[in-house]
Coordinates of C-alpha atoms and ligand atoms in Angstrom, one line a residue:
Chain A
X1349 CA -13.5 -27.9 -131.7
X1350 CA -11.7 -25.4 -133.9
X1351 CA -10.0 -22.7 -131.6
X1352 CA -6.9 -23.2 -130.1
X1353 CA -8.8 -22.3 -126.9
X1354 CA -11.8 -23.2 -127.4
X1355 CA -14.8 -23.4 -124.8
X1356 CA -17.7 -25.1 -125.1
X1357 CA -21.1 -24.6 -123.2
X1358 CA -19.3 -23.5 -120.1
X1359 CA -21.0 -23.7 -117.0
X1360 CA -20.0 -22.5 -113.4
X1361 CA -22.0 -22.0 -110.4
X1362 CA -21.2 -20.8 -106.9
X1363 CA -23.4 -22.1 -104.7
X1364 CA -26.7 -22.1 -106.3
X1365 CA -25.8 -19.1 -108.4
X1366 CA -25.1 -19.1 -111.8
X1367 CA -22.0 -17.3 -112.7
X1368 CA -21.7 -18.8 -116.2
X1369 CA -24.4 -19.7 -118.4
X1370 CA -23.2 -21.7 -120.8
X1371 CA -20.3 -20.0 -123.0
X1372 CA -19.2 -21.0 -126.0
X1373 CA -16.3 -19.2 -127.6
X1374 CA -13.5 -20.2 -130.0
X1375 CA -9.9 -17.8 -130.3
X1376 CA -7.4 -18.7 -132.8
X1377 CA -3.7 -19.1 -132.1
X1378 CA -2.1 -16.0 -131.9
X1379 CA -5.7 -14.4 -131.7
X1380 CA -6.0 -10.7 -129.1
X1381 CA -8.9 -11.2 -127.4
X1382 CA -10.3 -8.3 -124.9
X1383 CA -13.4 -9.0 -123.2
X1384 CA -15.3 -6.3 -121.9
X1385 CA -18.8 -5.6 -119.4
X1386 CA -20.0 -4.7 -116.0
X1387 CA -19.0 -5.7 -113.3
X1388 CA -20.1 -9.1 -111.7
X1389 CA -20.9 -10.0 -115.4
X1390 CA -18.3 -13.4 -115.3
X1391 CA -15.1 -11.5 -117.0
X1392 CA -12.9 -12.5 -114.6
X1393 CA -14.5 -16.2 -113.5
X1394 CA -14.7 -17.0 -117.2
X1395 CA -10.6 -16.4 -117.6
X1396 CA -9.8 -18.0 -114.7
X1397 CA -12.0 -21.2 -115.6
X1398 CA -9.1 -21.7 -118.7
X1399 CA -6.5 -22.6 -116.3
X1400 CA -8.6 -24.2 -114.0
X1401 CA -8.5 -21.6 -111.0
X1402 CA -11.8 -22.2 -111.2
X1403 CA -13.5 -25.4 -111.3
X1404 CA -16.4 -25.7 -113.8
X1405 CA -19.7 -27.9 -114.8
X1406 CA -19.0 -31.5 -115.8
X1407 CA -20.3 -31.2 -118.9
X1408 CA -18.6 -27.9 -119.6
X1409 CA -15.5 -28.5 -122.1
X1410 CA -12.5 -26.1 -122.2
X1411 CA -9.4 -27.4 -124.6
X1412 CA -6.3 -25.4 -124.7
X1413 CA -4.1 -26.4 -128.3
X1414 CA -5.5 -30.1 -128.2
X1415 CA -5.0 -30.5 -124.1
X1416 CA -8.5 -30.8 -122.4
X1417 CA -8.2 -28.6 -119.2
X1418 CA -9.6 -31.0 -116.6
X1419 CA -7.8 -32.0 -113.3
X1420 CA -4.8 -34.0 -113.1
X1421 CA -1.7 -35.1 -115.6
X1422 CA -3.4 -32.6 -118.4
X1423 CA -3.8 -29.5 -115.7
X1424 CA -0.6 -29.3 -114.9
X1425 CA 0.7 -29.0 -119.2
X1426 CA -2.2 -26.5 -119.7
X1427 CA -0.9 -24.4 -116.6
X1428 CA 2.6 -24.3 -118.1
X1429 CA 1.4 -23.4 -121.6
X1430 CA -0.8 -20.8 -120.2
X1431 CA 0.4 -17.6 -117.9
X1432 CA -1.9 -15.2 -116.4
X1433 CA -1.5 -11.8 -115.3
X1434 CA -3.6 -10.3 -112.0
X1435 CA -5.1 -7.1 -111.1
X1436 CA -3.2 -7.1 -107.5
X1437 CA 0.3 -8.4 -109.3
X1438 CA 1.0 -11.1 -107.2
X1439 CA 4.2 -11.4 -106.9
X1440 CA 6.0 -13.1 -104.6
X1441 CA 7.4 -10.8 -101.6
X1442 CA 9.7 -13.1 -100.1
X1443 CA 12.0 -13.1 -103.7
X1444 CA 13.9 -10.8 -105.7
X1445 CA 12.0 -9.8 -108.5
X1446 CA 14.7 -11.9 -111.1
X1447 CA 13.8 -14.5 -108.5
X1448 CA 10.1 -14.2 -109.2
X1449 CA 10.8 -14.6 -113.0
X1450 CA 12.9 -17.3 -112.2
X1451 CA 11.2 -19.7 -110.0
X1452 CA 8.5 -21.4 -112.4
X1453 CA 10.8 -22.3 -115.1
X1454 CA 13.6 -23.5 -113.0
X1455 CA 11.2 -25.9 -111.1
X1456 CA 8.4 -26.5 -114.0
X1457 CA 10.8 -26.6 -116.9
X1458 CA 13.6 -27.9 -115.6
X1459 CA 16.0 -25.0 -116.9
X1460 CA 19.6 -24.8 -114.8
X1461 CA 19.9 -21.4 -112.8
X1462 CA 22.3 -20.5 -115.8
X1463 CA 19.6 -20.5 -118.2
X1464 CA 16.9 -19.2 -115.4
X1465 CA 19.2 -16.2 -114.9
X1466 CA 19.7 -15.2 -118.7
X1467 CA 16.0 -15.5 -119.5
X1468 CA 14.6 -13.4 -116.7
X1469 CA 17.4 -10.8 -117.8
X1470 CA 16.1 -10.9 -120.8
X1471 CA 12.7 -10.8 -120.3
X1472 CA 12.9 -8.3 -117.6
X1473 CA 15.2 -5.7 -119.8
X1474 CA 12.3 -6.3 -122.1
X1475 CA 9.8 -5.0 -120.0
X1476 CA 12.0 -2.5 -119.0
X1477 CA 12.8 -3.0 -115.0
X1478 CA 16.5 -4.4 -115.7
X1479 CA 18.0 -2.3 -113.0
X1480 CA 15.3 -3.5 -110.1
X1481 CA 16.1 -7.0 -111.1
X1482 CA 17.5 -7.3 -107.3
X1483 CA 15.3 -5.6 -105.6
X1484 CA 12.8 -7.3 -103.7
X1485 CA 8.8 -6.0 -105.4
X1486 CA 7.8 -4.3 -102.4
X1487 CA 10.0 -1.8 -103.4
X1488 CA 8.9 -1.2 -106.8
X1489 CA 5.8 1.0 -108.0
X1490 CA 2.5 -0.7 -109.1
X1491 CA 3.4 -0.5 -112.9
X1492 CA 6.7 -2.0 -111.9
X1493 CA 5.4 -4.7 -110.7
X1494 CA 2.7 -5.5 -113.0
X1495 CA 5.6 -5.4 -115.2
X1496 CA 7.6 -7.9 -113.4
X1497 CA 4.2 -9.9 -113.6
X1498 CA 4.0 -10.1 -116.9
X1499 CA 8.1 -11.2 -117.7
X1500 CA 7.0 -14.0 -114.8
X1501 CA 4.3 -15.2 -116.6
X1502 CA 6.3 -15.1 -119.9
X1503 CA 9.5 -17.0 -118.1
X1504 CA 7.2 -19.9 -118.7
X1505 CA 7.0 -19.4 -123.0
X1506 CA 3.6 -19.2 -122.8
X1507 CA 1.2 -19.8 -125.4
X1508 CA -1.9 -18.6 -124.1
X1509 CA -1.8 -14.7 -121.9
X1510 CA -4.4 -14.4 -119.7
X1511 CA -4.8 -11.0 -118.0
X1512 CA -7.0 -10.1 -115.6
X1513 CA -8.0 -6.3 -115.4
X1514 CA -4.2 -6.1 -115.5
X1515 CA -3.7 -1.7 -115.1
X1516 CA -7.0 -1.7 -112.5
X1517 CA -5.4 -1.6 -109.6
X1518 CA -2.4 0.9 -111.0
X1519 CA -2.3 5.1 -110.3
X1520 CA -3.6 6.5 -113.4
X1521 CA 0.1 8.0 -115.0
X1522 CA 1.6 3.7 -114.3
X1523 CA -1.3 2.6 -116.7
X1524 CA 0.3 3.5 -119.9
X1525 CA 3.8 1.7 -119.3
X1526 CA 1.9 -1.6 -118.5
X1527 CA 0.0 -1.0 -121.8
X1528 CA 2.9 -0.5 -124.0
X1529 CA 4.0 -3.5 -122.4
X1530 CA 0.9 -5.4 -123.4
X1531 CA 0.8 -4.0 -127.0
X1532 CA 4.1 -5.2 -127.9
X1533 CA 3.1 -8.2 -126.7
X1534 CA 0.4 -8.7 -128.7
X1535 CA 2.6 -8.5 -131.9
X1536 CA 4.5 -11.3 -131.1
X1537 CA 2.1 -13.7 -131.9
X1538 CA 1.2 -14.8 -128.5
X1539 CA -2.5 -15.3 -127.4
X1540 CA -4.0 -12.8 -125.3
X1541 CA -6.7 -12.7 -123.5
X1542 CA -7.2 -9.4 -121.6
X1543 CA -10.0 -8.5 -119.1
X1544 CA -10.0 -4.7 -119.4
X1545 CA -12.1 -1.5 -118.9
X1546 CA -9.3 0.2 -121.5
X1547 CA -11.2 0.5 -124.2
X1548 CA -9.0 3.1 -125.9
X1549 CA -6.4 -0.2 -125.5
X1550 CA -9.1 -2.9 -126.2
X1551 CA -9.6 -0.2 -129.8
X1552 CA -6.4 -0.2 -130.7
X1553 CA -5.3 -3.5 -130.2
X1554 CA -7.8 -6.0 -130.0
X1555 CA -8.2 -8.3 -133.1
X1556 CA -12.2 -9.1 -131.7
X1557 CA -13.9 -7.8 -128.5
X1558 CA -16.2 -9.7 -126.3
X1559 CA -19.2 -8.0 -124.2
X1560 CA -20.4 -10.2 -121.4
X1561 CA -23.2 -9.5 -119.0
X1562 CA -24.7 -11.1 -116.5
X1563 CA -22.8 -14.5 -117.2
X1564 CA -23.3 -14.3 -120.9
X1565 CA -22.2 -13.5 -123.7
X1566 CA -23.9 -10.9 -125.4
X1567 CA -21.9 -9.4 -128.6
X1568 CA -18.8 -10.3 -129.9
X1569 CA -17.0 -8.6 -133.2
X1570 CA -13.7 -6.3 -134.5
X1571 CA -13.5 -3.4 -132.2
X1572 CA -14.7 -0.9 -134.5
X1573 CA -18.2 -3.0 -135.0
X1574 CA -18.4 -3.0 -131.5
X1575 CA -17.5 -0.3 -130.1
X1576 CA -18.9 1.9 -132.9
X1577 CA -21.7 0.7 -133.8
X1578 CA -22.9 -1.8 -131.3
X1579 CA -26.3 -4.0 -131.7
X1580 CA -27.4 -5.4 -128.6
X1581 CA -29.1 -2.5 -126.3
X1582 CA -27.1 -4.0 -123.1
X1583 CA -23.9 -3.2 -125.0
X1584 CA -24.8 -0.1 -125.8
X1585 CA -26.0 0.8 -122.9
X1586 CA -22.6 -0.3 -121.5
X1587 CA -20.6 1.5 -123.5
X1588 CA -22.2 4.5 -124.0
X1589 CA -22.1 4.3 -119.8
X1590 CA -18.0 4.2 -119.7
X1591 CA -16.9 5.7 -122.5
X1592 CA -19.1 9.6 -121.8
X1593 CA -18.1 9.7 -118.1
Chain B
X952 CA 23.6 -12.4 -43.6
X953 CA 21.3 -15.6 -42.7
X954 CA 19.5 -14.8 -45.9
X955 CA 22.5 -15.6 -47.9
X956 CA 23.6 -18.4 -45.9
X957 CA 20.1 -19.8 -46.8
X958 CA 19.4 -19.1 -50.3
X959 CA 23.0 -18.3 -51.8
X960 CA 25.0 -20.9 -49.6
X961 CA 28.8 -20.1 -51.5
X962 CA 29.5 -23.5 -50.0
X963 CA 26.8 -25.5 -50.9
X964 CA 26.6 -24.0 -54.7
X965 CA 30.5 -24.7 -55.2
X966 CA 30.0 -28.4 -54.0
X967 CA 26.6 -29.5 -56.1
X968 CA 27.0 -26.9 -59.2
X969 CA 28.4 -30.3 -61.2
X970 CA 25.6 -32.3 -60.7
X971 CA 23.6 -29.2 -61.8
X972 CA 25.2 -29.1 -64.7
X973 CA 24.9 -32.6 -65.7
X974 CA 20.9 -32.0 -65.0
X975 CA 21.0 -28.9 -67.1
X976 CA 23.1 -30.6 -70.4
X977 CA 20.1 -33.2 -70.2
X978 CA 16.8 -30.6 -69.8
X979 CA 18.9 -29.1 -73.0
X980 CA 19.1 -32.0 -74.8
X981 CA 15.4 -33.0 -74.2
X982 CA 14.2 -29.4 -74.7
X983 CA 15.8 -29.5 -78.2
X984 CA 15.0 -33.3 -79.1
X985 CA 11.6 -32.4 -78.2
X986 CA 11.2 -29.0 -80.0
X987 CA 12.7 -30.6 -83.4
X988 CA 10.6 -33.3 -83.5
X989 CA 7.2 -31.3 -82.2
X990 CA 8.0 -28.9 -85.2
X991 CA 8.3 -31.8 -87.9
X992 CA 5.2 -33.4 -86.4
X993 CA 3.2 -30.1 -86.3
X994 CA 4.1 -29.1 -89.6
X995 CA 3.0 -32.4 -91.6
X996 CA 0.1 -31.9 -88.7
X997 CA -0.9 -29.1 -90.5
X998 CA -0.4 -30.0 -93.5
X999 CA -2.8 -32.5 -93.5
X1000 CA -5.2 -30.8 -91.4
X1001 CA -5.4 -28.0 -94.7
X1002 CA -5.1 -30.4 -97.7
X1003 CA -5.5 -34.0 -96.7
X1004 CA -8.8 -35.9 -98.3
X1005 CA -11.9 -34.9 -95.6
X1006 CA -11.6 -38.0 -93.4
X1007 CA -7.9 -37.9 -92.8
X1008 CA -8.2 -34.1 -92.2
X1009 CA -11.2 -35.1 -89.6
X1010 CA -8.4 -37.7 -88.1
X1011 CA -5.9 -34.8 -87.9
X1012 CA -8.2 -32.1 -86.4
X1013 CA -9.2 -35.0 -83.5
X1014 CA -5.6 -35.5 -82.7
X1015 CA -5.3 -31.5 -82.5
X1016 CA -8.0 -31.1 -80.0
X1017 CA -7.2 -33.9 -77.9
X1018 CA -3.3 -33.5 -77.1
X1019 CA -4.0 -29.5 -76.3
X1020 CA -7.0 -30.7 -74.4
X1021 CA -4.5 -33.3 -72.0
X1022 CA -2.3 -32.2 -69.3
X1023 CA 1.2 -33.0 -70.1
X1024 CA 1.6 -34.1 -66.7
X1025 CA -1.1 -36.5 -66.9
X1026 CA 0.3 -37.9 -70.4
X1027 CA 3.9 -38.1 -69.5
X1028 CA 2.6 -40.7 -66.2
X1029 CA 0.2 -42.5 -68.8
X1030 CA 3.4 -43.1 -71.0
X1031 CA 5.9 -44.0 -68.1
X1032 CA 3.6 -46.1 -65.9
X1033 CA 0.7 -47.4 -67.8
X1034 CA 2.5 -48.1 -71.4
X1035 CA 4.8 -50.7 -69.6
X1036 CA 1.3 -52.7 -69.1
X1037 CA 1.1 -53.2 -72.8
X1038 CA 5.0 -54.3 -73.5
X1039 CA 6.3 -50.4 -73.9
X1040 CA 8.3 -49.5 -71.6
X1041 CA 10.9 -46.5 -72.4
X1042 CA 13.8 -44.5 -70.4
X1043 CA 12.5 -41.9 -68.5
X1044 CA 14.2 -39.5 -71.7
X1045 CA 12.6 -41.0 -74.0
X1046 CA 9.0 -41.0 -72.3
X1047 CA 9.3 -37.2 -71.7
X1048 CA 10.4 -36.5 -74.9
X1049 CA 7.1 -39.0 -76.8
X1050 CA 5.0 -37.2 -74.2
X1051 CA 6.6 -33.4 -75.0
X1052 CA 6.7 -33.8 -78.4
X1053 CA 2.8 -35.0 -78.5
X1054 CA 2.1 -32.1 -77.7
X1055 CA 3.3 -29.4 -78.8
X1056 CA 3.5 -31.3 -82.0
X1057 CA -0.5 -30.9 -81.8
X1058 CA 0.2 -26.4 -80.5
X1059 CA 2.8 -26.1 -83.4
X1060 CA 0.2 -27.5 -86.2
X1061 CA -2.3 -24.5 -84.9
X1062 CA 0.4 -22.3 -85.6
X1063 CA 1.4 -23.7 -88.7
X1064 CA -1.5 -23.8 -89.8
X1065 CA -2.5 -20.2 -89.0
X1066 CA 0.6 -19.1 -90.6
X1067 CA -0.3 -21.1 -94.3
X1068 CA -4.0 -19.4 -93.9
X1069 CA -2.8 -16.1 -93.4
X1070 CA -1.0 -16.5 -97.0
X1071 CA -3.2 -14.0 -99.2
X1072 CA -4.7 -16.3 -101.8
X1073 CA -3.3 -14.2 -104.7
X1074 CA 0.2 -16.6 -103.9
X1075 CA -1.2 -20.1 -104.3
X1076 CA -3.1 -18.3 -107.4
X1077 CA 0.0 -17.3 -108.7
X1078 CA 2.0 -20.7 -108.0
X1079 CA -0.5 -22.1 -109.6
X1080 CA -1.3 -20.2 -113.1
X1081 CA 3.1 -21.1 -113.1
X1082 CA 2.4 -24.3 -113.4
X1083 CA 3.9 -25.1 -110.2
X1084 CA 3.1 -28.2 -108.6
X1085 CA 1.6 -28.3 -104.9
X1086 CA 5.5 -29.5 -103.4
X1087 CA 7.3 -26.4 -105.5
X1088 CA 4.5 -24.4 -104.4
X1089 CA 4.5 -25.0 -100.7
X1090 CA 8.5 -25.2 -100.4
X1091 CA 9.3 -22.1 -102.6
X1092 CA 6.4 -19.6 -102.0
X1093 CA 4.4 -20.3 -99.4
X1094 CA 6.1 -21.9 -96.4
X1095 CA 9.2 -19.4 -96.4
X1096 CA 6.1 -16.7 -96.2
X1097 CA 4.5 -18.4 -93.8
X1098 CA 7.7 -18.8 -91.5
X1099 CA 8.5 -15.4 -91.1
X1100 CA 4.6 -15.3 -89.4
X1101 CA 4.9 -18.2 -87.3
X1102 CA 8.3 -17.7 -85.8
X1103 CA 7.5 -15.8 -82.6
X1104 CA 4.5 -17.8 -81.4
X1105 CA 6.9 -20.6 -82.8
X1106 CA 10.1 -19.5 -80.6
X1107 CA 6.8 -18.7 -77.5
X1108 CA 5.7 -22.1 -77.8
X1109 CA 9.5 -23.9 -77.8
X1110 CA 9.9 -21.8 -74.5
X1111 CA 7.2 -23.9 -73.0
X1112 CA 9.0 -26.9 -74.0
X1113 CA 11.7 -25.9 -72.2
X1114 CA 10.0 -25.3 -69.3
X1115 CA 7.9 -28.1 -69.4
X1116 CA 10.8 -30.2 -69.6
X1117 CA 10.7 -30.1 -65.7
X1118 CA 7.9 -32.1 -65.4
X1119 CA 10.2 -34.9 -66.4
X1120 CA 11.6 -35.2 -63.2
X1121 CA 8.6 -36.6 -61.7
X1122 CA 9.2 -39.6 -63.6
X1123 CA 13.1 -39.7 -62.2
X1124 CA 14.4 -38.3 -65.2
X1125 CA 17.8 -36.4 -64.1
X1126 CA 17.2 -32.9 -65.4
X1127 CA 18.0 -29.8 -64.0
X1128 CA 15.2 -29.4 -61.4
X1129 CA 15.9 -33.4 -60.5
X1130 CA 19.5 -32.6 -59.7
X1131 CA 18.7 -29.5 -57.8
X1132 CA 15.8 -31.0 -55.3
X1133 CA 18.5 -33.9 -54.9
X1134 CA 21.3 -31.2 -54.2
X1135 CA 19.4 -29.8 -51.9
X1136 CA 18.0 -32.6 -49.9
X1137 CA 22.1 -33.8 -50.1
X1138 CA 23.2 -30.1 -48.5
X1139 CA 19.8 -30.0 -46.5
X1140 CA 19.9 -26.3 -48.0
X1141 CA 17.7 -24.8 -50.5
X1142 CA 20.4 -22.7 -52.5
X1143 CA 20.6 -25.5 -55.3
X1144 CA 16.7 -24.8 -55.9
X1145 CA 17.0 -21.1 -56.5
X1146 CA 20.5 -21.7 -58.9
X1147 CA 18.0 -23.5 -60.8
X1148 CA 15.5 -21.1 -61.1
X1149 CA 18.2 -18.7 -62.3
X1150 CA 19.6 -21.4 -65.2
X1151 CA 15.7 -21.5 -66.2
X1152 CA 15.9 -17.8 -66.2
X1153 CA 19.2 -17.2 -67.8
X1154 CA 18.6 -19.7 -70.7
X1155 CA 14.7 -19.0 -71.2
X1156 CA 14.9 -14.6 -70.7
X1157 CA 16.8 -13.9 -74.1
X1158 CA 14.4 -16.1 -76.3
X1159 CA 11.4 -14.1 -74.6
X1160 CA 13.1 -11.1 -75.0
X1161 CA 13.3 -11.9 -79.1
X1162 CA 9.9 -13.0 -78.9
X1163 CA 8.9 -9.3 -77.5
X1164 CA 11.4 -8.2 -80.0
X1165 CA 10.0 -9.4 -83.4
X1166 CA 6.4 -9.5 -82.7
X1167 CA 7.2 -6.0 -82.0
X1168 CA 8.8 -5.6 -85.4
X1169 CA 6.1 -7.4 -87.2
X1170 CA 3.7 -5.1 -85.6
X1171 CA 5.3 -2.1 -87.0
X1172 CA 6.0 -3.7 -90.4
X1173 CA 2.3 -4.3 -90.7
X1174 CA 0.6 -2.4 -93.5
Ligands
LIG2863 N1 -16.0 -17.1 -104.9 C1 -17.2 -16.7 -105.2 N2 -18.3 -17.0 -104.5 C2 -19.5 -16.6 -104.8 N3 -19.8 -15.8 -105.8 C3 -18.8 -15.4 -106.6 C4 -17.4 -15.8 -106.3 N4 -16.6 -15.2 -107.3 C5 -17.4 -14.5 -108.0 N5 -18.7 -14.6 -107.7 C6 -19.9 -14.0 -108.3 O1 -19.9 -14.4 -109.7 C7 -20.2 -13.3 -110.5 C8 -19.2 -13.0 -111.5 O2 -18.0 -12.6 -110.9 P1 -16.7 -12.1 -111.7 O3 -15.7 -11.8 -110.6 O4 -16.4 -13.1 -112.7 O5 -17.2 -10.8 -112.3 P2 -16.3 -9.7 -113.2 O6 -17.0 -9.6 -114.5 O7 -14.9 -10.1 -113.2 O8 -16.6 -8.4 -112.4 P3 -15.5 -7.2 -112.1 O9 -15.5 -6.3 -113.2 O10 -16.1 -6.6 -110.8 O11 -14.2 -7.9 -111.8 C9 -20.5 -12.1 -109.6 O12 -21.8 -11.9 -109.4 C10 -19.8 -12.5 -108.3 O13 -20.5 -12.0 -107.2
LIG2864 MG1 -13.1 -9.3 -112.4

């Protein structure tokens, strides 16, 4: 139990199918983590399992800085420690966007609207979308939003980032902004956990890459072992796949 | 001319239009009791119909079935006659109104319940990787989603209320459509019968209309 996330033999099914097979996987504090494969491989079920919007195996163990992440009293500090970023945003429609930034830590952390107020200004001038701060997200562009995502998610202070394919669902020319974003981020000493097919971003920022596959996973190293001279034959099959089309 | 002498007796209207009124004060009053209270009851109705442990949710689901599945005729006699057998015996307000507010208690948790499932699941995701717990999560994102959903078949369904509130008068209550059969039986003219129908009209047309209106918009809004 070293990591300050760290799983252990984690197991999830759907049904009778295996999604997980029994990951174990250890990421220091502060740690970028991008974890990379095909799809259906388990990027996404395996990210969601460490804030327990998936359920897992029994005898599966996932511990987030000392907090075991099982249901009940424990859940509930592990989902404020951890915020996660989605591929369709999320947001909520029915609230100004410095609404959406303010709603989890005026109800989760207590903060009065006073203190609500100046750190979604803050954040939100930090991701750049200051001036929609009254606007309502509908009426913002994808990389806007997934902007607005990420300040909502930080509102909370945030430990642990987990992001979930986070520019996938953007217009190619909104990618960048939500990446510059994401890269400042990651030198703030926040950890990050980013389900991506970016690999120029997973490259240039990572600190170690994961390749899953088929539930598993199969490699794991510093982005230039991996992406430049990979071992297993599935990962190179993979990448040589995505990165020559 | 014999028509109008008939139907829209002058006369007769100007003599029995205060009783009318005290019958229609009352339908409001129960048609508003009843709506309020159906709402609260459908809501937590459908609240643990969604989320309750399996049994209770069973329990919930029976209760549904059975109160759309009973005429509210039937159930308003049941409570007036037949719960005076076992000790309970009520006003004839206060048996409409149980027997009104059964019911479309059991209507409005469908509806409520359609609205909360028609939430994209990306929202309770999102409360939830906040850190939000389930009351913050219901209150502040997904019931004031939901609401905007279930407001017209919400508004359709407290229309039948209203109207249904003239089944009371079989059980003597004083409402509207009480006062006017009494009118008229009092003026041995039926002009008293067709004022009512034009109160039920007046009151009921412009919350239809904003039914028609909004579904209309929410149609168009639809992506
Ligand atoms: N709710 C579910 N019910 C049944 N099977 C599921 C469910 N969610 C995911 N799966 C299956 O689990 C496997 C892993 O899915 P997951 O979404 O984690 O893949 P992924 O690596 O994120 O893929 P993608 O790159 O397409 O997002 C897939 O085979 C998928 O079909
Ligand atoms: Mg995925």
């Amino acid at each position: 139990m070293d990591g300050f996330v760290s799983i252990r033999n984690l197991k999830k099914f759907y049904g009778e199918f295996c999604a997980l097979k029994g990951i174990n996987l250890d990421i220091a504090e502060g740690e970028v983590i991008c974890i990379v494969g095909p799809s259906g491989s388990g990027k996404s079920t395996l990210i969601r399992c460490i804030n327990r919007l998936e359920g897992f195996e029994d005898t599966s163990e996932i511990v987030v800085d000392g907090i075991p992440v099982m249901p009940g009293k424990s859940l509930a500090k592990v989902r404020a420690e951890v915020g996660m970023v989605f591929q369709s945003f999320n947001l909520f429609p029915h609230l100004t966007v410095r609404r959406n930034v303010m709603l989890a830590p005026s109800r989760v952390r207590g903060l009065s609207t006073t203190e609500a107020t100046d750190r979604a200004n803050f954040l939100l001038e930090r991701v750049g979308i200051s001036e929609q701060a009254d606007k309502y997200p509908e009426h913002l562009s994808g990389g806007q939003q997934q902007r607005v995502a990420i300040a909502r998610a930080l509102a909370m202070e945030p430990r642990v980032m987990l992001f979930d394919e986070p520019t996938s669902a953007l217009d190619p020319e909104m990618v960048g902004e939500v990446l510059d974003v994401m890269k400042d981020l990651a030198g703030t000493g926040v950890t990050m956990i980013v389900v991506t097919h970016e690999m120029g971003f997973a490259r240039q920022v990572a600190d170690r890459v994961i390749f899953m596959d088929g539930g598993e996973v199969i490699e794991t190293g510093k982005p230039d072992e991996i992406f430049s001279n990979p071992q297993e034959p599935r990962t190179q099959n993979f990448l040589s796949a995505v990165l020559n089309h | 001319m014999e028509i109008i002498d008939t139907f829209f007796n002058v006369e007769v209207l100007l003599r029995t239009y205060p009783l009318m009124l005290k019958g229609l004060w009352i339908t409001i009053k129960l048609g508003v009791v009843s709506i309020i209270a159906g709402l609260a009851l459908g809501l937590v109705l459908a609240l643990i119909r969604l989320y309750a442990a399996p049994p209770v949710q069973l329990l919930a689901r029976i209760y549904i079935d059975v109160f759309r599945s009973l005429p509210l005729l039937v159930l308003l006699i049941i409570v007036y006659y037949a719960l005076p057998f076992v000790g309970i015996s009520m006003s004839s307000f206060w048996s409409a109104m149980l027997a009104l507010t059964l019911v479309s208690g059991a209507y409005m948790a469908e509806i409520f319940r359609a609205g909360i499932q028609a939430i994209p699941k990306g929202q309770f995701e999102a409360s939830q990787a906040l850190g939000l717990g389930y009351r913050h999560m219901m209150v502040d994102v997904i019931l004031p989603q939901a609401v905007k959903i279930v407001i017209p078949p919400l508004t359709n369904n407290s229309i039948n209320v209203v109207k249904d509130t003239a089944l009371a008068s079989v059980v003597a209550m004083p409402d509207l459509l009480k006062q006017a059969t009494q009118a008229q039986a009092l003026a041995a003219n039926p002009s008293p019968l067709i004022l009512a129908a034009a109160i039920y009209v007046a009151i009921l047309w412009p919350l239809v209309a904003a039914v028609s209106r909004m579904e209309r918009r929410l149609g168009a809004g639809e992506r």
